[in-house]
CSV table of C-alpha atoms and ligand atoms in Angstrom, one decimal:
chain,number,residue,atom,x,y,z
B,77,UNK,CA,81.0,76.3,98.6
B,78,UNK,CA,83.6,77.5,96.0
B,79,UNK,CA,86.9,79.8,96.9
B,80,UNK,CA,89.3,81.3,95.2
B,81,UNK,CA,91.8,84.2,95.8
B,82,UNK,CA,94.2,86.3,94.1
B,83,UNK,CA,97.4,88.2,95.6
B,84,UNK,CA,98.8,91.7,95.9
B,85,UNK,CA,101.4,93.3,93.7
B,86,UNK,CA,104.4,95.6,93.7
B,87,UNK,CA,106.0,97.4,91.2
B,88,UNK,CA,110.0,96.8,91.2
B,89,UNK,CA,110.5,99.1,88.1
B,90,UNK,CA,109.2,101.4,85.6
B,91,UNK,CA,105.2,102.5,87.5
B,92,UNK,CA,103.9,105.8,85.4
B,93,UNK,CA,106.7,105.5,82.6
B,94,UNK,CA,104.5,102.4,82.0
B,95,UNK,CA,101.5,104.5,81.0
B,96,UNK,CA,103.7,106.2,78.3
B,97,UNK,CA,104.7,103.0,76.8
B,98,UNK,CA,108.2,102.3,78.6
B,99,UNK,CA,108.5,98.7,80.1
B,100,UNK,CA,107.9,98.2,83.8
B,101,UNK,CA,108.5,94.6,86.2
B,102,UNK,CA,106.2,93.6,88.8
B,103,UNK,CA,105.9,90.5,91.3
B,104,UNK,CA,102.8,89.3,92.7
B,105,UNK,CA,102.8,89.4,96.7
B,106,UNK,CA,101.6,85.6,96.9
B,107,UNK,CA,101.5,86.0,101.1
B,108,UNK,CA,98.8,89.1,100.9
B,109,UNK,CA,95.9,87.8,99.6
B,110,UNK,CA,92.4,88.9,98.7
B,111,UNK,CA,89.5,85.7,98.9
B,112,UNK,CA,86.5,85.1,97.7
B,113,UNK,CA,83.7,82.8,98.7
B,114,UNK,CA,80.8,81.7,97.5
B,115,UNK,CA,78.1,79.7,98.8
B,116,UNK,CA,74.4,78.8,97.4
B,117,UNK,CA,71.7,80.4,99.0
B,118,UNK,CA,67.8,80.4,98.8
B,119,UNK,CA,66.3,83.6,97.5
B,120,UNK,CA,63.7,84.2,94.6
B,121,UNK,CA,63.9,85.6,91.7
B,122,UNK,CA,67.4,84.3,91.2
B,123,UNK,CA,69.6,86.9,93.4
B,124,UNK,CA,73.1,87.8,94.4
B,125,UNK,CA,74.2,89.0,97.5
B,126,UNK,CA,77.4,90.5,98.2
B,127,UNK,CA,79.5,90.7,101.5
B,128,UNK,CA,82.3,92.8,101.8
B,129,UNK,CA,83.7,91.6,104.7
B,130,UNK,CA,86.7,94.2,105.6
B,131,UNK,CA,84.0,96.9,104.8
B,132,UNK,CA,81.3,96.0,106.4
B,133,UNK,CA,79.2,96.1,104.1
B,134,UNK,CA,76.9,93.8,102.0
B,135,UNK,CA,74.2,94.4,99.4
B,136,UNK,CA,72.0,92.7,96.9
B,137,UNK,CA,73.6,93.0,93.3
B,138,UNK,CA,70.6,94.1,91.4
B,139,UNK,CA,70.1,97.3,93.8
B,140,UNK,CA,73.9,98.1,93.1
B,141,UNK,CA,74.9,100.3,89.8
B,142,UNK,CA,78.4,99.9,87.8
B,143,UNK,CA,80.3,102.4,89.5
B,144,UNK,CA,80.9,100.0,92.5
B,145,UNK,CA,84.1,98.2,91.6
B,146,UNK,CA,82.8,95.0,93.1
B,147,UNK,CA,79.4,95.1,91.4
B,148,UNK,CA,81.1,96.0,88.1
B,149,UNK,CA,83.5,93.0,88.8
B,150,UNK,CA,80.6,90.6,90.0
B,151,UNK,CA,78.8,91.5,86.9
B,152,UNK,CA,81.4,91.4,84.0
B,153,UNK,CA,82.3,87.9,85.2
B,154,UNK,CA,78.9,86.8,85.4
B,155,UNK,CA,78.6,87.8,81.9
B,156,UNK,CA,81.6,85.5,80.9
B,157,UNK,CA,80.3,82.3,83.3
B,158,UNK,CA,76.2,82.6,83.3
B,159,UNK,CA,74.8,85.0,81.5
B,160,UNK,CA,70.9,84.1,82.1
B,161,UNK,CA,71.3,83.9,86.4
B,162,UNK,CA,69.0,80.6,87.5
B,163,UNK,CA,70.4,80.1,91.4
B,164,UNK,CA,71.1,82.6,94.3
B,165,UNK,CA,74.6,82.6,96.1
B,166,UNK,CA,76.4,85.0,97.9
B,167,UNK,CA,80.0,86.2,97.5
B,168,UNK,CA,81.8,87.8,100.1
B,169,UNK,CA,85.1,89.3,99.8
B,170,UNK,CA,87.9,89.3,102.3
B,171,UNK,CA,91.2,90.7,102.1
B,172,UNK,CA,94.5,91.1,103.7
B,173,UNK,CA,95.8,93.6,100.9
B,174,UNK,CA,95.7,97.4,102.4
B,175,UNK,CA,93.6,99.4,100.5
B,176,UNK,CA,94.7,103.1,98.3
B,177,UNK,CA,98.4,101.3,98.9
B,178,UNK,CA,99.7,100.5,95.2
B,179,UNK,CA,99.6,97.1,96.3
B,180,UNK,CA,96.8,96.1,94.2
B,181,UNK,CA,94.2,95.2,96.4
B,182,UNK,CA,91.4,96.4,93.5
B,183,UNK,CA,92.6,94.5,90.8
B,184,UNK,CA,93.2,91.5,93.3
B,185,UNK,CA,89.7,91.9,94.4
B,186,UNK,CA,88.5,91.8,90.6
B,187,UNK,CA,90.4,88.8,89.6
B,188,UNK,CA,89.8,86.5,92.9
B,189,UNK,CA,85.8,87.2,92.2
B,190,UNK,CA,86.2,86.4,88.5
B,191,UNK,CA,88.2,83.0,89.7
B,192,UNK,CA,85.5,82.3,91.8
B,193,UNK,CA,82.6,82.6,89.4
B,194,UNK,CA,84.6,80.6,87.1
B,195,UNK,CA,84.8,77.7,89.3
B,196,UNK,CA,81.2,78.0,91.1
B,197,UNK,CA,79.9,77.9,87.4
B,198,UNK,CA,82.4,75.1,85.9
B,199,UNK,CA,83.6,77.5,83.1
B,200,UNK,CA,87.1,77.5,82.1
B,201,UNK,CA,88.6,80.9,81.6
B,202,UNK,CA,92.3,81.5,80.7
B,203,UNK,CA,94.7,83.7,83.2
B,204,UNK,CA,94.6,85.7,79.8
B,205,UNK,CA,91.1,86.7,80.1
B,206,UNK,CA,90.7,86.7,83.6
B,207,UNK,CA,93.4,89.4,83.3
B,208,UNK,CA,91.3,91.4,80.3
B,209,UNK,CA,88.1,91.2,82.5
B,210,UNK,CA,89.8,92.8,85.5
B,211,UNK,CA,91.4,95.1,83.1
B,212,UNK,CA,87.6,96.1,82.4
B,213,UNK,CA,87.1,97.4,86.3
B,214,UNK,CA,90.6,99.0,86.3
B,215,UNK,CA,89.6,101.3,84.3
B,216,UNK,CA,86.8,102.4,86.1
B,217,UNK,CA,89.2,102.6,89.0
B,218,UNK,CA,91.1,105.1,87.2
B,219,UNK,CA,90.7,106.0,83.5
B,220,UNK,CA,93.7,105.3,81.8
B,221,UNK,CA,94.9,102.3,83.8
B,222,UNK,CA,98.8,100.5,81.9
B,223,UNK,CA,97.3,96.7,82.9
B,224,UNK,CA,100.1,95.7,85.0
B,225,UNK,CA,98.6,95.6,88.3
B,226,UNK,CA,95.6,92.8,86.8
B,227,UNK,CA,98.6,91.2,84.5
B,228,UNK,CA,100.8,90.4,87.5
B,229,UNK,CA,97.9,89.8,89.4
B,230,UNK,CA,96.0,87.5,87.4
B,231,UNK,CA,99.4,85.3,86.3
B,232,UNK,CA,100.6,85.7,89.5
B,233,UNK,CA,104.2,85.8,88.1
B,234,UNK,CA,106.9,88.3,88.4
B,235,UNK,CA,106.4,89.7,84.8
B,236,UNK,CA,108.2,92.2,82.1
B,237,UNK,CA,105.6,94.4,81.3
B,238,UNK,CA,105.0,96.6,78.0
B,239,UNK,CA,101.1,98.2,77.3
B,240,UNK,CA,99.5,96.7,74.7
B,241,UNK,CA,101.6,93.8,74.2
B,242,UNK,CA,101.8,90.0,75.6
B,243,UNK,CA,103.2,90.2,79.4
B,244,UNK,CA,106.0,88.3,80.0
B,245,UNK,CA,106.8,86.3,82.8
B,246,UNK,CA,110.1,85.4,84.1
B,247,UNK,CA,112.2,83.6,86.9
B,248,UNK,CA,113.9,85.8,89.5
B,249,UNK,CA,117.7,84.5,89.6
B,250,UNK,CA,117.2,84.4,93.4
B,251,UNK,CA,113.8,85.0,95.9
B,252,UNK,CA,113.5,88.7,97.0
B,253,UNK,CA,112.4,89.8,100.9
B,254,UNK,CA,111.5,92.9,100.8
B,255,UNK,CA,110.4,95.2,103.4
B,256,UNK,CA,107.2,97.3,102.8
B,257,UNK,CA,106.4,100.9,104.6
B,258,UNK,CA,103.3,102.4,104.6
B,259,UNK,CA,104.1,106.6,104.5
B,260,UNK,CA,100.7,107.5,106.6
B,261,UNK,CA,99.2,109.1,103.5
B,262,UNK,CA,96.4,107.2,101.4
B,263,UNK,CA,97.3,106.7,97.6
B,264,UNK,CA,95.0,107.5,94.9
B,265,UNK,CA,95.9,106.1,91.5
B,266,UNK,CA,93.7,108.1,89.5
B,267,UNK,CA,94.8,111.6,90.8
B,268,UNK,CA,98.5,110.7,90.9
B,269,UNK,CA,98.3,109.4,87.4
B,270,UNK,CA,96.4,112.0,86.0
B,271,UNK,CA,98.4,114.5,87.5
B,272,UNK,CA,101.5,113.2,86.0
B,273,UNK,CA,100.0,113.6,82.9
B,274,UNK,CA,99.3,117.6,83.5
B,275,UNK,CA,102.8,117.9,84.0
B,276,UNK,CA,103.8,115.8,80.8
B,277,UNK,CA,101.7,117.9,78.6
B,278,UNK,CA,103.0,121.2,80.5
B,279,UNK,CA,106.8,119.3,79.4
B,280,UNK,CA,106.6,117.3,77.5
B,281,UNK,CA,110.5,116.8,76.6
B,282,UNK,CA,111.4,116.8,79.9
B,283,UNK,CA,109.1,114.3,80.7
B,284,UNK,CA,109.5,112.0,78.1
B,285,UNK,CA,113.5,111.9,78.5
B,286,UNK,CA,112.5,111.0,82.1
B,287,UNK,CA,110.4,108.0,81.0
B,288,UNK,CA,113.0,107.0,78.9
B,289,UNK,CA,115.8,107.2,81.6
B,290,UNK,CA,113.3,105.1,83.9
B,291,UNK,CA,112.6,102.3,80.4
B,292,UNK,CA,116.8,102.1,80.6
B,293,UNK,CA,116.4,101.4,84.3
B,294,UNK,CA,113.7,98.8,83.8
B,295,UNK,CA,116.0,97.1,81.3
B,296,UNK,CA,119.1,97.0,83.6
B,297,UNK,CA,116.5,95.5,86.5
B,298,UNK,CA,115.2,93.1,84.6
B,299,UNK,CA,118.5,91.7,83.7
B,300,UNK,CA,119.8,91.9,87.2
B,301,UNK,CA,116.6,90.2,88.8
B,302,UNK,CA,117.2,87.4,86.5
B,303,UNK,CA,120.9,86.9,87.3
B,304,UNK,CA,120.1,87.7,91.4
B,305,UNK,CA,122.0,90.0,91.8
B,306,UNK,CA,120.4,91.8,93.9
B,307,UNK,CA,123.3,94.7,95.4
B,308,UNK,CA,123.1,95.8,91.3
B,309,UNK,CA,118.6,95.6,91.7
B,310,UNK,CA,119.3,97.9,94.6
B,311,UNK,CA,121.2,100.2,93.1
B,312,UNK,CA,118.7,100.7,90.2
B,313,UNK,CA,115.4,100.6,92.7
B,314,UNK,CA,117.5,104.1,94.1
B,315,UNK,CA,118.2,105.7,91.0
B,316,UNK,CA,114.2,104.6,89.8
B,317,UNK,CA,113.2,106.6,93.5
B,318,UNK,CA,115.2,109.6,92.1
B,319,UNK,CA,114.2,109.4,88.9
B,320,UNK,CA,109.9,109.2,90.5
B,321,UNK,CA,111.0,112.2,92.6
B,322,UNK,CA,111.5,114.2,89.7
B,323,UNK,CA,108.1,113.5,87.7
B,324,UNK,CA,107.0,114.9,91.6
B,325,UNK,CA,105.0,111.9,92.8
B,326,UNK,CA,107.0,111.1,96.0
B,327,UNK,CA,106.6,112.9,99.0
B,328,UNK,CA,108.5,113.7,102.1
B,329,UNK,CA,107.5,110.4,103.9
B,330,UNK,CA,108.0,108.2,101.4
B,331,UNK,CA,111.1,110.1,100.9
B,332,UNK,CA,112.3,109.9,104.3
B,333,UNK,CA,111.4,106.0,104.5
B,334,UNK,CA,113.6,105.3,101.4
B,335,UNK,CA,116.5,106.9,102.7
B,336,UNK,CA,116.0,104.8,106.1
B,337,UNK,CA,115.6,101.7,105.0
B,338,UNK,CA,118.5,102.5,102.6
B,339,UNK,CA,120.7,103.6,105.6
B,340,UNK,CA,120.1,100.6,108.0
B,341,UNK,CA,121.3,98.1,105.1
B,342,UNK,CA,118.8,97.5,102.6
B,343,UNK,CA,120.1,96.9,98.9
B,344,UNK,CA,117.8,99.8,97.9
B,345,UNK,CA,114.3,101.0,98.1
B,346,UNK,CA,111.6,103.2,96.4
B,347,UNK,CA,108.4,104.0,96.2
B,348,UNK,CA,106.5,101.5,94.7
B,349,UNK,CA,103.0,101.8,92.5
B,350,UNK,CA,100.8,105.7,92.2
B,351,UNK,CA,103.1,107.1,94.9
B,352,UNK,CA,102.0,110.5,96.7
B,353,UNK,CA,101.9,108.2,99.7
B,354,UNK,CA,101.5,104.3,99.8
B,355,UNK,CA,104.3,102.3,100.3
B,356,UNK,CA,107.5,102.3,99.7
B,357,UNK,CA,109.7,98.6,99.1
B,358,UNK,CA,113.3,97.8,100.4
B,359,UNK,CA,115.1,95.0,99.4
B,360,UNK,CA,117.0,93.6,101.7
B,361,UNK,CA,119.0,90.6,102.8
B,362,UNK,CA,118.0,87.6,105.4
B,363,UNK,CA,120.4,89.8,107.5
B,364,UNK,CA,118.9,93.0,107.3
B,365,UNK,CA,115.1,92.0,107.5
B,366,UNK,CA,114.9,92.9,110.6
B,367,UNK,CA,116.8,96.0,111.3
B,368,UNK,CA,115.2,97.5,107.8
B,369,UNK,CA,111.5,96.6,109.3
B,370,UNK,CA,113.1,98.2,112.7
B,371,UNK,CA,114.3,101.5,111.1
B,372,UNK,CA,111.3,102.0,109.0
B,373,UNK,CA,109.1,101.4,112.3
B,374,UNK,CA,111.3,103.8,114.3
B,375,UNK,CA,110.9,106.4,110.9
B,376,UNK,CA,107.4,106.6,111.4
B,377,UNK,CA,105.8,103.8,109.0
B,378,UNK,CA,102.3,103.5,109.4
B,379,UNK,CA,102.2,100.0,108.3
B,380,UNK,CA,105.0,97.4,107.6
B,381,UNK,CA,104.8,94.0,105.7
B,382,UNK,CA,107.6,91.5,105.2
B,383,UNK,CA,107.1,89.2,102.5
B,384,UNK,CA,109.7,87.1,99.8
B,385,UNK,CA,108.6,86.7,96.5
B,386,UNK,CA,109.9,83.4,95.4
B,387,UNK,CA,110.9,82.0,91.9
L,617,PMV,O1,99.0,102.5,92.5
L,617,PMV,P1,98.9,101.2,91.8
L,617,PMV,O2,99.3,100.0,92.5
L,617,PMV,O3,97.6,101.0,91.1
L,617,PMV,O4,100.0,101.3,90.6
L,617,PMV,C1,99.8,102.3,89.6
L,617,PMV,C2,100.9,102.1,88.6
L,617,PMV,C3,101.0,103.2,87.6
L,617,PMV,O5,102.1,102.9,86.7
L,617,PMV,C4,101.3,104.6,88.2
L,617,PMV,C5,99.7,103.3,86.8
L,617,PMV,C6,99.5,102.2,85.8
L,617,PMV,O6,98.3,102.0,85.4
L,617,PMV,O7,100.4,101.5,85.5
């Protein structure tokens, strides 16, 4: 039996002004994780089977076609590990990452399969390509994907992110806690994204200065997240909200959670990843943990995590 696993992100800084080249930080979320297991099993010709377990569902590989993230997944890793299949195994796929979130959970799902496969089949592959493979299926998530979700994911280390060039990863100055709540409303990255882009092309100036203001923001965060200070990353997490707001991919929950979790003590909050539902992130103190998770519960969230990113 061979297992490996991959965590869930979230975006601190900079999500959509990423996909029009502006920088953008993300930290993985190491205590939400998506694994994968695979075990030999006897079935001729040479077979995969596939289990996916939160789903429910399970099918033979061959019987799958490339649209279904996981046999996309299943099949550009194979391609990297063992070309020519000679034994059967099955893969299944668990995960504790909510789904349609902008926490991730796809490109978690993509790199803890490709992990897997790399082990099962004794092939070395760098975090580096595990990252381009996953990269691969984003795409078929949702067209013009920035990479920071399978970057962060795949390193599994809060990172400065620019598209098209070398991630970088950094230390945090201090561990954050944040507090996570889900708004009720599903996220879908594709939609949100490409209806950002309407709107850029419908203005374009305003847009762009926009991104820009939200690149300056990411600048600021980063150096505040390295120093830990994290009253100043609060500060800038509700001016990133504000500026998100105006490109018209919050909503009235997520909207309402920020300013909650912002009035019962939080350093700041925003939404965090596609937005237009999803969650929002808080970060907060030891002291405030609880009376943020409280006030967001009492708000309405459908879902609440609390989780620290360390280091
Ligand atoms: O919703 P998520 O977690 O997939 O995050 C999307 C982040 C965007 O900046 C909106 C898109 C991207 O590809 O970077």
């Amino acid at each position: 039996m061979t297992q490996a696993s991959a965590p869930g992100k979230a975006i601190l800084f900079g999500e959509h002004a990423v996909v029009y080249d502006q920088p953008a930080i993300a930290v993985p979320l190491s205590d939400l994780r998506t694994t994968v297991i695979i075990r030999s099993i006897d079935a001729q010709p040479p077979s995969v089977h596939v289990v996916a377990t939160d789903l429910d569902h399970s099918f033979w590989l061959h019987e799958m076609d490339d649209r279904d993230p996981l046999a996309y997944a299943i099949r550009l890793a194979l391609q990297a590990t063992m070309p020519e299949l000679q034994e059967s195994f099955e893969i299944s796929v668990s995960s504790k990452i909510p789904i349609a979130s902008g926490l991730g959970s796809g490109a978690a799902a993509s790199v803890a399969i490709i992990r897997a496969l790399s082990s099962f089949f004794k092939v070395d592959l760098s975090d580096a390509s595990i990252s381009a493979l996953a990269y691969r299926v984003e795409k078929l998530h949702h067209g013009t994907p920035s990479g920071i979700d399978n970057s962060t994911i795949a390193f599994e280390q809060a990172l400065y992110y620019k598209r098209n060039q070398d991630p970088q990863p950094f230390s945090l100055g201090r561990p954050l806690q944040l507090v996570l709540g889900h708004c009720g409303v599903d996220s879908q990255t594709g939609a949100v994204v490409a209806a950002v882009r309407d709107r850029w092309q419908a203005s374009m100036e305003e847009y762009s200065a926009i991104f820009s203001q939200i690149g300056e923001l990411v600048e600021r965060g980063y150096d505040n997240l390295k120093a830990g200070d994290h009253k100043q990353v609060g500060i800038l997490m509700n001016e990133n909200h504000a500026l998100l707001q105006r490109i018209g991919v919050s909503n009235q929950a997520l909207d309402q959670l920020v300013a909650r979790a912002s009035t019962s003590g939080a350093y700041g909050a925003k939404l965090s990843g596609a937005g237009a539902g999803g969650f929002m992130i808080a970060l907060v103190g030891t002291e405030t943990r609880e009376s943020v998770a409280r006030a967001l519960q009492d708000a309405g969230a459908r879902h609440i995590l609390v989780v620290q990113v360390s280091g």
